[in-house]
CSV table of C-alpha atoms in Angstrom, one decimal:
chain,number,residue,atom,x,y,z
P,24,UNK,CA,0.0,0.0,0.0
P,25,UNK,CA,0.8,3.9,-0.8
P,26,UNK,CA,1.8,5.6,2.6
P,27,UNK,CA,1.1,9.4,2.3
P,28,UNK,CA,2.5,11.5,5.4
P,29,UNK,CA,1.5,15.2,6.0
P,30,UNK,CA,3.1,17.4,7.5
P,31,UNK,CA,2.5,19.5,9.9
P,32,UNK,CA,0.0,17.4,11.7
P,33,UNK,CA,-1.0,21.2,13.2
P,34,UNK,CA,-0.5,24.5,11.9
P,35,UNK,CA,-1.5,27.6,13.9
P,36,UNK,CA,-2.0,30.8,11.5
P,37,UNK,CA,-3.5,33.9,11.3
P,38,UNK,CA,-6.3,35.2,9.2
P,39,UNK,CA,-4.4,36.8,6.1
P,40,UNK,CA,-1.6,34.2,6.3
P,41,UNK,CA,0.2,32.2,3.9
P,42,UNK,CA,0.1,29.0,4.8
P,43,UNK,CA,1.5,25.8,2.7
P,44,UNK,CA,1.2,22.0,4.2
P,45,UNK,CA,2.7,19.1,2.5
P,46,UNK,CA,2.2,15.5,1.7
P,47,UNK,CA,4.6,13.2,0.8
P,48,UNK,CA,4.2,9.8,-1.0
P,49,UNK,CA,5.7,6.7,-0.2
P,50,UNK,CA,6.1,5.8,-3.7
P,51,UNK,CA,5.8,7.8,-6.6
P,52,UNK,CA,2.2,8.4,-7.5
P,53,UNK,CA,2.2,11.1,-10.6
P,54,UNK,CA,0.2,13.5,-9.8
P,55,UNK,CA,-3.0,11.8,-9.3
P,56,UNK,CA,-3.5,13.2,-5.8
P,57,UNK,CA,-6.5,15.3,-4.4
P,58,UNK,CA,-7.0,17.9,-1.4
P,59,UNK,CA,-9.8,17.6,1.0
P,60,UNK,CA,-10.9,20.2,3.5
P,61,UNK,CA,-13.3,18.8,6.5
P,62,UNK,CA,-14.9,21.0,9.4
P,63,UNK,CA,-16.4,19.3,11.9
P,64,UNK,CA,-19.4,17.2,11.7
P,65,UNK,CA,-19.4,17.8,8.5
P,66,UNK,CA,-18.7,15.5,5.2
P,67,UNK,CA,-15.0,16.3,3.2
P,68,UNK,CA,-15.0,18.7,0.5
P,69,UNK,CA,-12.7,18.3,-2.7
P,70,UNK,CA,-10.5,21.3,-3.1
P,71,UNK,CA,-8.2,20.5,-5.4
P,72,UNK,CA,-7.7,17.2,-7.7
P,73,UNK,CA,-4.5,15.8,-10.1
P,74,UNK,CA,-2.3,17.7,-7.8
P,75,UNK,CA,-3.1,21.4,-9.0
P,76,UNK,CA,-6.4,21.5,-10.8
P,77,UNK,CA,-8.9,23.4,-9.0
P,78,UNK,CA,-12.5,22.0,-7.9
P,79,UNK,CA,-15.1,23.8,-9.6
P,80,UNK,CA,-16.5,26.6,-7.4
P,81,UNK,CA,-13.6,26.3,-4.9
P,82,UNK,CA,-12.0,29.6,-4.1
P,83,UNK,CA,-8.7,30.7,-5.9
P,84,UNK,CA,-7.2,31.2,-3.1
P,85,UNK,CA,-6.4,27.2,-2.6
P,86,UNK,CA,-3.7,26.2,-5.1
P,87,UNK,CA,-2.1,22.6,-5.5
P,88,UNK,CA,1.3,21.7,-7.0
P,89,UNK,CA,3.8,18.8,-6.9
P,90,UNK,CA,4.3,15.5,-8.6
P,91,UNK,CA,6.3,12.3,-8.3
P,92,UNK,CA,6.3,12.0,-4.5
P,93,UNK,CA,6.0,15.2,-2.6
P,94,UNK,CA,3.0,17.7,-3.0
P,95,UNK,CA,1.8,21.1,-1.7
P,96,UNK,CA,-1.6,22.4,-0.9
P,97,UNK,CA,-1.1,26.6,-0.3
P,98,UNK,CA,-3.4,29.3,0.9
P,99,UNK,CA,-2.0,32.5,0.0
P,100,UNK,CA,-4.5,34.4,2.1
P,101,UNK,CA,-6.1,32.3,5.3
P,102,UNK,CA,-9.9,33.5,5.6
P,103,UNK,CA,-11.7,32.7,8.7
P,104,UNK,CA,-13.8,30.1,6.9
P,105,UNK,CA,-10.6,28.2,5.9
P,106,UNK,CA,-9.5,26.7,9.4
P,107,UNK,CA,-10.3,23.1,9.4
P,108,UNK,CA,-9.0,19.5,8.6
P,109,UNK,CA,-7.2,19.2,5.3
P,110,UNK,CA,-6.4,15.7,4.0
P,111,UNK,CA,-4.6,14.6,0.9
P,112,UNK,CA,-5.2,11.2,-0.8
P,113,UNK,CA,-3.3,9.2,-3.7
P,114,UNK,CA,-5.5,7.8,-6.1
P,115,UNK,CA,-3.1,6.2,-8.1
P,116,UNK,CA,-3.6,2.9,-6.9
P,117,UNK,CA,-5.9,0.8,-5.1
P,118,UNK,CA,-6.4,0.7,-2.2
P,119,UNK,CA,-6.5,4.9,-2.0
P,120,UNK,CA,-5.2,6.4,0.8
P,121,UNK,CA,-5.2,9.6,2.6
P,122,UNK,CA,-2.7,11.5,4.5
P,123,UNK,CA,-3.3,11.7,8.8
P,124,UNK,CA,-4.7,15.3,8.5
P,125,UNK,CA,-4.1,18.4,8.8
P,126,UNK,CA,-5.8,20.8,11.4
P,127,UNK,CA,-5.2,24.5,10.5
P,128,UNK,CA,-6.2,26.7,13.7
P,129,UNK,CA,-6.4,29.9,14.9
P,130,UNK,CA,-3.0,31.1,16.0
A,14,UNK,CA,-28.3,19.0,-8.0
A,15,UNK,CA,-26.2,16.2,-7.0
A,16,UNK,CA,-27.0,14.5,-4.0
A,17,UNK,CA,-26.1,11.2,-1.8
A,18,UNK,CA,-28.2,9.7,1.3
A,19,UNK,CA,-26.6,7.3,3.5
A,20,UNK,CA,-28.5,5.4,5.7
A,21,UNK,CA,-28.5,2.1,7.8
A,22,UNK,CA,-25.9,3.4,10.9
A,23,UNK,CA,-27.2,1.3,14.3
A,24,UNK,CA,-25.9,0.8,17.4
A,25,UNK,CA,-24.6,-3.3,16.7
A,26,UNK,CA,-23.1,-6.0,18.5
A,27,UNK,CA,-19.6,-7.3,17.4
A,28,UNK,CA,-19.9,-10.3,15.2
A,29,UNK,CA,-23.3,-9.0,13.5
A,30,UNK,CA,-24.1,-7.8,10.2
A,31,UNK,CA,-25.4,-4.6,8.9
A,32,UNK,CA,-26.1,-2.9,5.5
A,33,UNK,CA,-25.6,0.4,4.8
A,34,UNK,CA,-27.7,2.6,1.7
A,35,UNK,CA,-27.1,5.2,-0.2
A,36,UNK,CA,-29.7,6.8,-2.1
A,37,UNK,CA,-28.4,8.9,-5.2
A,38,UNK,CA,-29.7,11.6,-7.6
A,39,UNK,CA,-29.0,14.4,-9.7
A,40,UNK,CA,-26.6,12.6,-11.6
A,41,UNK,CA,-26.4,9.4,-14.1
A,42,UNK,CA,-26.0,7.0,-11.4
A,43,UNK,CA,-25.4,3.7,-13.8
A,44,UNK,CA,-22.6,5.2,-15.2
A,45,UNK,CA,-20.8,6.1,-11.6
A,46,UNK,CA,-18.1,4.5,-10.1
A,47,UNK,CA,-19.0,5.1,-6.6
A,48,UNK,CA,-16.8,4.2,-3.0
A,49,UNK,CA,-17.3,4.1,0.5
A,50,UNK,CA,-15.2,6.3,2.9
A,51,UNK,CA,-14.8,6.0,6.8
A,52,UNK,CA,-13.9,8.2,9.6
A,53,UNK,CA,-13.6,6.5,13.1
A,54,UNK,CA,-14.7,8.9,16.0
A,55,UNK,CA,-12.2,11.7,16.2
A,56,UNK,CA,-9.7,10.0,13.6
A,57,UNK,CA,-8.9,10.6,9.8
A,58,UNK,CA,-10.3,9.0,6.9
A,59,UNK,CA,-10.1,5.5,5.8
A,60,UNK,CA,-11.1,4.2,2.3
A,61,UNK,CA,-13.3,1.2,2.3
A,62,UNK,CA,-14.1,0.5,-1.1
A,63,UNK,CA,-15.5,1.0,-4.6
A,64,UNK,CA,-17.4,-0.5,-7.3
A,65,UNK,CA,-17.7,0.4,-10.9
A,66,UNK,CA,-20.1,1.2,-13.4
A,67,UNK,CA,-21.7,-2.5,-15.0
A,68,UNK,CA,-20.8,-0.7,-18.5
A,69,UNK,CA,-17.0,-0.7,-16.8
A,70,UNK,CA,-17.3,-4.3,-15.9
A,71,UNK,CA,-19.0,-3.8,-12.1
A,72,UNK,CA,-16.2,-5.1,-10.2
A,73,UNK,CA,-14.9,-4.0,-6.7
A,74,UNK,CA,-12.0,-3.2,-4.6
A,75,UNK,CA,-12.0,-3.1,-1.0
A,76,UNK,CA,-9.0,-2.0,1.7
A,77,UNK,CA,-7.7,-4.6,3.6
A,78,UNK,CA,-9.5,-4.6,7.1
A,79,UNK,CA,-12.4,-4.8,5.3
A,80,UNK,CA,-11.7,-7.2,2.6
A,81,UNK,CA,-13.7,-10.7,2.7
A,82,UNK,CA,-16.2,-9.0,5.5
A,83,UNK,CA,-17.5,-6.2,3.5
A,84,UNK,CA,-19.2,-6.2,0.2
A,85,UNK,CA,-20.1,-2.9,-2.0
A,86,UNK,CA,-23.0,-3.4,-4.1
A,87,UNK,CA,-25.3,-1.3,-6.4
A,88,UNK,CA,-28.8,-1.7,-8.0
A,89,UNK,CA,-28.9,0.7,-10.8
A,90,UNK,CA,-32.5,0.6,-11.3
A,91,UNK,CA,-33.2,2.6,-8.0
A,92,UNK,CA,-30.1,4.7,-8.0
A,93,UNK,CA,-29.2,3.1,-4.9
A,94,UNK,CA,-25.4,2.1,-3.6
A,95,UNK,CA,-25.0,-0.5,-0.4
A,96,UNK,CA,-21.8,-1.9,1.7
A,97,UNK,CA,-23.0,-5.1,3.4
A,98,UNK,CA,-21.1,-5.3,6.6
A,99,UNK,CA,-20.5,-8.7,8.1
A,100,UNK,CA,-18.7,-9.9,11.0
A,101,UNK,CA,-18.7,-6.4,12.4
A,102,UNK,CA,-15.8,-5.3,14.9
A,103,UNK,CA,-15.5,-2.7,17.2
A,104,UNK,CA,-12.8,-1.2,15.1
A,105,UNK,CA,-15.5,-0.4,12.3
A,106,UNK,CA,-17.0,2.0,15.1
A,107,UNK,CA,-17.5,5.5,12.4
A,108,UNK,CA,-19.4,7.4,10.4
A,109,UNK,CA,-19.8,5.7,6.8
A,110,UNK,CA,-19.9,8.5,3.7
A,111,UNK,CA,-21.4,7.7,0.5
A,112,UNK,CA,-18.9,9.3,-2.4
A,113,UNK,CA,-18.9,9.2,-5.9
A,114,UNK,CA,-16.3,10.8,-8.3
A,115,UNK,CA,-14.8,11.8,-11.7
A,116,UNK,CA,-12.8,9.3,-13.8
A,117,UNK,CA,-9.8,10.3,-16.4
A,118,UNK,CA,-8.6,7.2,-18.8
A,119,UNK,CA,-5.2,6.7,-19.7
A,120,UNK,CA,-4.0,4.5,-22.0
A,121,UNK,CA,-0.6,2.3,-21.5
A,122,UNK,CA,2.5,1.6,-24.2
A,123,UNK,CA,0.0,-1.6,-24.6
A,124,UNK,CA,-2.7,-0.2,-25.1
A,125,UNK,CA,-4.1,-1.1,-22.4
A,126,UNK,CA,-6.9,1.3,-20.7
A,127,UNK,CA,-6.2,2.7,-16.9
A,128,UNK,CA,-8.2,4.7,-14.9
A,129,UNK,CA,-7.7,7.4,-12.4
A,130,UNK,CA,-11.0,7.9,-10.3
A,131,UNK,CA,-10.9,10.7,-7.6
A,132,UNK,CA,-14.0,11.6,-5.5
A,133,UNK,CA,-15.7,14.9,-5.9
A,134,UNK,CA,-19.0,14.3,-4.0
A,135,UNK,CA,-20.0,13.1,-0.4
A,136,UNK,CA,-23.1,12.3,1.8
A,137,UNK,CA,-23.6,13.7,5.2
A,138,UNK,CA,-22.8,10.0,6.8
A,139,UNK,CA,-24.1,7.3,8.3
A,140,UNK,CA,-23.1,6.4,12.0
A,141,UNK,CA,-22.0,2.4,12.6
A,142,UNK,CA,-21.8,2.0,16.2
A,143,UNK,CA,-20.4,-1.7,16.8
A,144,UNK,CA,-20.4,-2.6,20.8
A,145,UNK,CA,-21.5,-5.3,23.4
């Protein structure tokens, strides 16, 4: 199986920030990777699929890059709406995994 | 609009069985490829398995804790998805969420078609509470 690792596993930041979390794949995986963002009690959201591409109706502020192995989810401007759970996943292969999680909070 | 229903989630025994629903509309639902997600109570999520379209052969994948107790199934003709759960443990204690997704085809140096399926919607969840 495909281990992805995030990194951090908490990030405190500020509303205006720039903030960046990784994910790193324990194999390559292209770029067939996608970004989740989950609040609580509520069901995950795709923000961002093949690595970069933005989910329709998903703010421009999110942005996705990376191939291979290592990948990048960035907001360049935190909004208070944004802190939450992020997750990444590898769909590469079966079975898909996801990353630990992120949880972004208010520094 | 596109929407997904789950429901089924009791309070269970271990070493019962359960089947979960999911109820699907706004979209083409015999042409999805549709999965099953977990999240255990205050953990991260866990993929549990997907089946394809019948017109993409209808077969399944499942992760490994699950595989040979769980079994994704789908009836096309009432737009409904289901995971029977058998031999339940209290490790599959979480809310069960309904997804379906997007699919991009790539062909190999053989020829040979491959897909790439991500998953773009979700239910609200179902809660699967397995406990003596």
């Amino acid at each position: 199986d495909i281990q992805m690792t995030q990194s951090p596993s908490t990030l405190s930041a500020s509303v205006g920030d720039r903030v960046s979390i990784t994910c790193r794949a324990s194999q390559s995986i292209s770029s067939w990777l996608a970004w989740y963002q989950q609040k609580p009690g509520e069901a995950p959201e795709l923000l961002i699929y093949k690595a970069s591409s933005l989910e329709s109706g998903v703010p421009s502020r999110f942005s996705g890059s990376g191939s291979g192995t290592e990948f990048t989810l960035t907001i360049s401007s935190l909004q208070p709406d944004d802190f939450a759970t992020y997750y990444c996943q590898q769909y590469n292969s079966y079975p898909y995994t996801f990353g630990q999680g992120t949880k972004l909070e208010t520094k | 609009e596109v929407q997904l229903v789950e429901s089924g989630g009791v309070l269970i025994k271990p070493g019962g069985s359960l089947r979960l629903s999911c109820a699907a509309s706004g979209f083409t639902f015999s042409n999805a490829w549709m999965s099953w997600v977990r999240q255990a109570p205050g953990k991260g999520l866990e993929w549990v398995g997907r089946i394809k379209s019948e017109t993409d052969g209808g077969t399944t994948d499942y992760a490994a804790p699950v595989n040979g107790r769980f079994t994704v199934s789908r009836d096309d003709s009432k737009n409904t998805l289901y995971l029977q759960m058998n031999s339940l443990k209290t490790e599959d204690t979480a809310v069960y969420y309904c997804t379906t997704g997007q699919r991009t085809m790539v062909r190999g140096i053989l020829g040979l078609k491959h897909y790439y399926y991500y998953m773009d919607v979700w239910g609200k969840g179902t809660t699967v509470t397995v406990s003596s």
